[in-house]
Coordinates of C-alpha atoms and ligand atoms in Angstrom, one line a residue:
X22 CA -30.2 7.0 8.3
X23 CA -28.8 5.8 4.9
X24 CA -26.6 2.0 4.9
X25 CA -24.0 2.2 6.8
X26 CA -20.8 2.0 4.4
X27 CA -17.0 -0.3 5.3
X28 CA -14.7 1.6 7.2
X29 CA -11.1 2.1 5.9
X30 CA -8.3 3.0 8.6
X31 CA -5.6 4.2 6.3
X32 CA -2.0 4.7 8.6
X33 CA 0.2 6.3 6.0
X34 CA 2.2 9.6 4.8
X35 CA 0.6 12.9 3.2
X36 CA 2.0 13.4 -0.8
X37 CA 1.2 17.4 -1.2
X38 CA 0.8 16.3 -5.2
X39 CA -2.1 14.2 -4.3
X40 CA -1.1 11.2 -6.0
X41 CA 0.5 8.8 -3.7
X42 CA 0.2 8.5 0.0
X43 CA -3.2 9.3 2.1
X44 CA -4.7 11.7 -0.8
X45 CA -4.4 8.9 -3.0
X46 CA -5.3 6.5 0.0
X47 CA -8.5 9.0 0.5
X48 CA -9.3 8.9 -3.2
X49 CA -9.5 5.4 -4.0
X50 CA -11.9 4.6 -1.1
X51 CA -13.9 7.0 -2.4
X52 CA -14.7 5.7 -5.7
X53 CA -15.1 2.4 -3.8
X54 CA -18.0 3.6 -1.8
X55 CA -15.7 3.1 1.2
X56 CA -15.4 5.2 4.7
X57 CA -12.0 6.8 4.9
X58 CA -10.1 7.7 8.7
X59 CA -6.5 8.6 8.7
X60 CA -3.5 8.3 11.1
X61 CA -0.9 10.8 9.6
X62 CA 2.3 9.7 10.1
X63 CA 4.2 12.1 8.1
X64 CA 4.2 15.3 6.1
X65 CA 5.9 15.2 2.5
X66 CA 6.8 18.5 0.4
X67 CA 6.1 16.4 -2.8
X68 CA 5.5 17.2 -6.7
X69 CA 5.7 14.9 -9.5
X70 CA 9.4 15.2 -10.0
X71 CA 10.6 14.8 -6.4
X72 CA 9.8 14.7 -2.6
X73 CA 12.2 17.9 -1.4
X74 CA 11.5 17.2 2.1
X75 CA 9.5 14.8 5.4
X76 CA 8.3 15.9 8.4
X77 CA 7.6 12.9 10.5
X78 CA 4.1 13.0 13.3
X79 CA 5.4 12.0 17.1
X80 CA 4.9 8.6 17.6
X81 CA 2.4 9.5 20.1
X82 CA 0.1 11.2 17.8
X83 CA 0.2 8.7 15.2
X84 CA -0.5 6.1 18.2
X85 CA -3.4 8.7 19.1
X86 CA -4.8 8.6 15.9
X87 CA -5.2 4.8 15.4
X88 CA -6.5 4.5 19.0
X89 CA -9.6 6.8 19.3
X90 CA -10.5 5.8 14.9
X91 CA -10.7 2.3 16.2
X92 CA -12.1 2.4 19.7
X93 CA -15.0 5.2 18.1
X94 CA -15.9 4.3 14.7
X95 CA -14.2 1.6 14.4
X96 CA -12.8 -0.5 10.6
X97 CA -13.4 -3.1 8.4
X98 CA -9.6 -3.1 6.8
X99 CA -6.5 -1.1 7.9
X100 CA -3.9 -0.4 5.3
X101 CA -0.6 0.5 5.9
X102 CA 1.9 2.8 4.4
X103 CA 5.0 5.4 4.6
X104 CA 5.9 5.0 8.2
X105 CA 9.1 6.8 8.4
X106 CA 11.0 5.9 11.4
X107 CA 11.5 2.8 13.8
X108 CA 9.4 4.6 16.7
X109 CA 6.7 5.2 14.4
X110 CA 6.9 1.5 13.4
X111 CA 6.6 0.3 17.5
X112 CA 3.9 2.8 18.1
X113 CA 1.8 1.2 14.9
X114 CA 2.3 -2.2 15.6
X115 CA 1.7 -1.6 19.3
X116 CA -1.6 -0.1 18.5
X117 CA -2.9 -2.5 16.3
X118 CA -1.8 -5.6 18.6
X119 CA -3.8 -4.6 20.9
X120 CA -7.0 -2.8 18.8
X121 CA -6.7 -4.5 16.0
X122 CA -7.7 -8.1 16.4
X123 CA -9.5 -9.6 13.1
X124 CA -9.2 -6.6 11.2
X125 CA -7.6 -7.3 7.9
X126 CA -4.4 -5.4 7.3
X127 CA -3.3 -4.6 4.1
X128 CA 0.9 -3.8 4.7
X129 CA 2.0 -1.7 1.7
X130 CA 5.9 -1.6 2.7
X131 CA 6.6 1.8 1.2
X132 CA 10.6 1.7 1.4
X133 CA 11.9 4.4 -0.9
X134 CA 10.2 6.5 -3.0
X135 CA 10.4 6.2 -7.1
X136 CA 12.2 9.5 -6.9
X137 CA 14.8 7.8 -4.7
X138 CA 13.7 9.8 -1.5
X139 CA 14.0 7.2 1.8
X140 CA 10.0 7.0 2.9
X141 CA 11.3 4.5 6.0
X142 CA 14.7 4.7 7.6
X143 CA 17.4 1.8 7.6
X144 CA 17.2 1.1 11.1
X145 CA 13.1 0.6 11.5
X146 CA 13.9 -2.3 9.0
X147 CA 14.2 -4.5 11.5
X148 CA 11.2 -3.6 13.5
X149 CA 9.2 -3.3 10.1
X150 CA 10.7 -7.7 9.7
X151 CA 9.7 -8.8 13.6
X152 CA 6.7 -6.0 14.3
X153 CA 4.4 -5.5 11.2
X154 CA 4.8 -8.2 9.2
X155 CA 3.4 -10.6 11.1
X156 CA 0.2 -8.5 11.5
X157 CA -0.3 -8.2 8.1
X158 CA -3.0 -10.3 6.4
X159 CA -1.1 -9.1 2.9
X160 CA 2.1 -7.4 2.3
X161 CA 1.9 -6.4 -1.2
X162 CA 6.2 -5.2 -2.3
X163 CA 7.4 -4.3 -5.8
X164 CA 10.6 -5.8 -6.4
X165 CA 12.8 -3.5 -4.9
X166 CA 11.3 -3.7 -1.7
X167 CA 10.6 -7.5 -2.0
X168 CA 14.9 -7.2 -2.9
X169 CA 14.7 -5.8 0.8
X170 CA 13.0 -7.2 3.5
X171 CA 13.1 -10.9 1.5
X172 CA 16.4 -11.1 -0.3
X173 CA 14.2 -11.6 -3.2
X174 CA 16.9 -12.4 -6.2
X175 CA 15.2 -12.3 -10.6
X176 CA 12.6 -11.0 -11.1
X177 CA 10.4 -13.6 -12.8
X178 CA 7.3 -15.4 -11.5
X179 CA 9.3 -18.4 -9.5
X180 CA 11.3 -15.6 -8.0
X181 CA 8.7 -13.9 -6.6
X182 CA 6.7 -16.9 -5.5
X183 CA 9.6 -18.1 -3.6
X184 CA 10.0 -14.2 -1.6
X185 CA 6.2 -14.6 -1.3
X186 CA 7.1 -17.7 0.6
X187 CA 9.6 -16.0 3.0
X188 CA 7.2 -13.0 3.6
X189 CA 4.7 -15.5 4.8
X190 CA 7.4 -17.3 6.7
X191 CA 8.2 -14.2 8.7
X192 CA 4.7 -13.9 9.6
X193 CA 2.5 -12.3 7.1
X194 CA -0.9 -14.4 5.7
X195 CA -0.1 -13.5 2.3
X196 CA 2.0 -11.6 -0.1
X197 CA 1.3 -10.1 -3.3
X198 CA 4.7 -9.5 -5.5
X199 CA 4.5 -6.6 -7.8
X200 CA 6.0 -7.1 -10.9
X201 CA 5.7 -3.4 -12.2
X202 CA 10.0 -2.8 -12.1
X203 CA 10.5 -6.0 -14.3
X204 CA 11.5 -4.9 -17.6
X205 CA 9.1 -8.1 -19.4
X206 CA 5.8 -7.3 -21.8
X207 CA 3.4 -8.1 -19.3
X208 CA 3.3 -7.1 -15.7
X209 CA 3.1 -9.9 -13.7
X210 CA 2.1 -9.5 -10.1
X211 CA 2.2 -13.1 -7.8
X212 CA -0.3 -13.5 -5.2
X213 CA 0.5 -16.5 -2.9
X214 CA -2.1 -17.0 0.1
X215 CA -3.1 -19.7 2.1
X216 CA -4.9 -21.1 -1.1
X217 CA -2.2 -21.2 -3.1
X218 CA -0.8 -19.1 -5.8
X219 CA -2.4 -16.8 -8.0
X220 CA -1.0 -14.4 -10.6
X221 CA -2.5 -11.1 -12.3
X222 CA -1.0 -10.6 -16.0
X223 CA -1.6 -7.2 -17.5
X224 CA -0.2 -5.9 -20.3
X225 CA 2.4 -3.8 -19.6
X226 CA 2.0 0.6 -20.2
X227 CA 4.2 2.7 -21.4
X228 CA 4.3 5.3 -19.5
X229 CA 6.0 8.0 -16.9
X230 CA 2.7 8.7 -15.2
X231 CA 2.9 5.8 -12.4
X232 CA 2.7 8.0 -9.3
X233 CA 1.5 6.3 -6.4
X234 CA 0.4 3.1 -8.3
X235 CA 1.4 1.2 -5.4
X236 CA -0.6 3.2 -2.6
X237 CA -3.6 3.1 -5.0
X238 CA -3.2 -1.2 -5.4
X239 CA -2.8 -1.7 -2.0
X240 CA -6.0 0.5 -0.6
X241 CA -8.3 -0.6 -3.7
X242 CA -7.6 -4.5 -2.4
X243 CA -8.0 -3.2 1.5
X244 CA -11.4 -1.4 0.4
X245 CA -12.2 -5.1 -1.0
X246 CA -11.3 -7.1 2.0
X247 CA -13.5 -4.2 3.6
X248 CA -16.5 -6.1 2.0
X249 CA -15.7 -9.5 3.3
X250 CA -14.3 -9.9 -0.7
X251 CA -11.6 -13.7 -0.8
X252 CA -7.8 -12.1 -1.0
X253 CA -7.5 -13.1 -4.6
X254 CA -10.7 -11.9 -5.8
X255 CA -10.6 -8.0 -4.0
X256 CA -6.4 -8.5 -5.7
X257 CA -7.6 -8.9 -9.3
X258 CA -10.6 -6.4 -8.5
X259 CA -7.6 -3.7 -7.5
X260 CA -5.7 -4.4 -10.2
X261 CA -8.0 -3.8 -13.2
X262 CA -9.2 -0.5 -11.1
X263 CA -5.4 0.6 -11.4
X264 CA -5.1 -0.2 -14.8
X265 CA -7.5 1.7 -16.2
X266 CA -6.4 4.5 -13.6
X267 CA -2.9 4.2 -15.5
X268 CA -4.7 4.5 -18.5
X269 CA -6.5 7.0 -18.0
X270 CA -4.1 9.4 -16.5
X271 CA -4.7 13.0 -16.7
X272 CA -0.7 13.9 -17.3
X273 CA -0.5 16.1 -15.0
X274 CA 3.1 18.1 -13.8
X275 CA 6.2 18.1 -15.1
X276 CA 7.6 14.6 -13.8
X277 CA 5.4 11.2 -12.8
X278 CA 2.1 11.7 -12.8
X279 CA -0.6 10.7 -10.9
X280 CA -3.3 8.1 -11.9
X281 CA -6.9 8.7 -12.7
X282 CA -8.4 8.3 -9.5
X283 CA -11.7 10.6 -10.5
X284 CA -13.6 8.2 -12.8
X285 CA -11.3 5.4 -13.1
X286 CA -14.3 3.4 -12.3
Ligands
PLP309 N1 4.9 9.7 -0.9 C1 4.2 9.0 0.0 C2 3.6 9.8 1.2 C3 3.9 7.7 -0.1 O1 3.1 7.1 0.8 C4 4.4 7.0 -1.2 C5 4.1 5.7 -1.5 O2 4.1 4.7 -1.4 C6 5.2 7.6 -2.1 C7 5.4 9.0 -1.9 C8 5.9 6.9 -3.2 O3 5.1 6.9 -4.3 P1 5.9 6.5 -5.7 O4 6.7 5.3 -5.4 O5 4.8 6.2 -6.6 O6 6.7 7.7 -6.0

């Protein structure tokens, strides 16, 4: 038998344009060298100009999916992201508090789509503050959603080191605040983890092919943690992969695009 390689349990949405959600999820793990499982939690009719429509999985099933990944093949990181609906929210955080001990989760909190298309309803926000969070070893918003779930006003660095700080004092290890909606020459992303605060400054791209950027980020840093790799370390690993994946973008469809994810590495 060949090496055995880290297991990836990716809970998250399907994007029919294969750039965001678990195809991009599925993608990035590959070029990482890194075991992919999936719990579907929904079903989106998605291109690059819009999503025209969700179908959520039962609770159940998503439940289902988690439970026989982990208790058979087991993982190395989980990452999290479009849940949907509140139920969807108990049945994941259920599942992981009890399967899930040790496992690093990565918590992508995939509010709204960049097409303005809700991805997790307005009453699971609650459940998503007091269930998830506190299982997540990193929570990785943009602005908008760190706007959201910690009242995060600016947009500059102190800003987002201070909604870091709320994130972590609502129970998550870590959070990672994605400076990609700022309107300043650099992107500036703020890590703040139980070592203190770190902060990835790239230069920012001009461009309309950003699809799924933020499903890409946060599974590139879970493949990381997947390999025992420190939180800042598997961050600034995943975020030169996603720059060069912006870079190289093959243009594709009419609206945003979708990042390189063939030989971005
Ligand atoms: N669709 C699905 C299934 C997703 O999981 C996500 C991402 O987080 C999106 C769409 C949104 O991607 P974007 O914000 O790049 O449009």
């Amino acid at each position: 038998m060949s090496p055995k390689p880290p297991r990836l349990l990716i809970i998250a949405g399907s994007d029919s344009s294969g750039g965001a959600g678990l195809q991009a999820d599925i993608k990035t793990a590959g070029l990482f060298g890194v075991y992919a499982m999936t719990a579907v939690t929904g079903v989106t009719v998605q291109d690059t100009q819009r999503v025209h429509s969700v179908e959520l999985q039962p609770p159940k099933i998503v439940r289902d999916q988690i439970r026989v990944c982990l208790n058979d093949i087991g993982a190395d990181a989980i990452k999290i992201g479009m849940l949907g609906s509140a139920d969807i929210v108990d049945a994941v955080a259920g599942a992981l508090k009890k399967l899930a001990r040790g496992i690093p989760i990565v918590l992508d909190p995939v509010l709204i789509s960049s097409s303005g298309k809700r991805l997790l309803s307005h009453d699971a926000i609650a459940a998503f503050k007091s269930e998830l969070l506190p299982l997540a070893s990193l929570a990785t918003p943009n602005l908008p959603e760190a706007r959201a779930l910690a009242g995060m006003r600016g947009t500059d660095r102190r800003a987002a080191e201070t909604a870091a700080r709320k994130l972590i004092a609502m129970g998550a290890d870590a959070a990672l605040i994605k400076g990609g909606h700022a309107t300043s020459a650099t992107v500036d992303d703020v890590l703040v983890w139980e070592g203190g605060v770190e902060i990835y400054c790239f230069p920012r791209l001009r461009t309309k092919h950003t699809h799924g950027t933020g499903c890409v980020l946060a599974t590139a840093i879970a493949c990381g943690l997947t390999r025992g790799l420190s939180l800042p370390l598997a961050t600034g690993r995943a975020r030169e992969f996603v720059q060069h994946a912006i870079e190289t973008a093959p243009g594709f469809g009419r609206g945003h695009g979708p990042l390189n994810l063939l030989f971005a590495r």
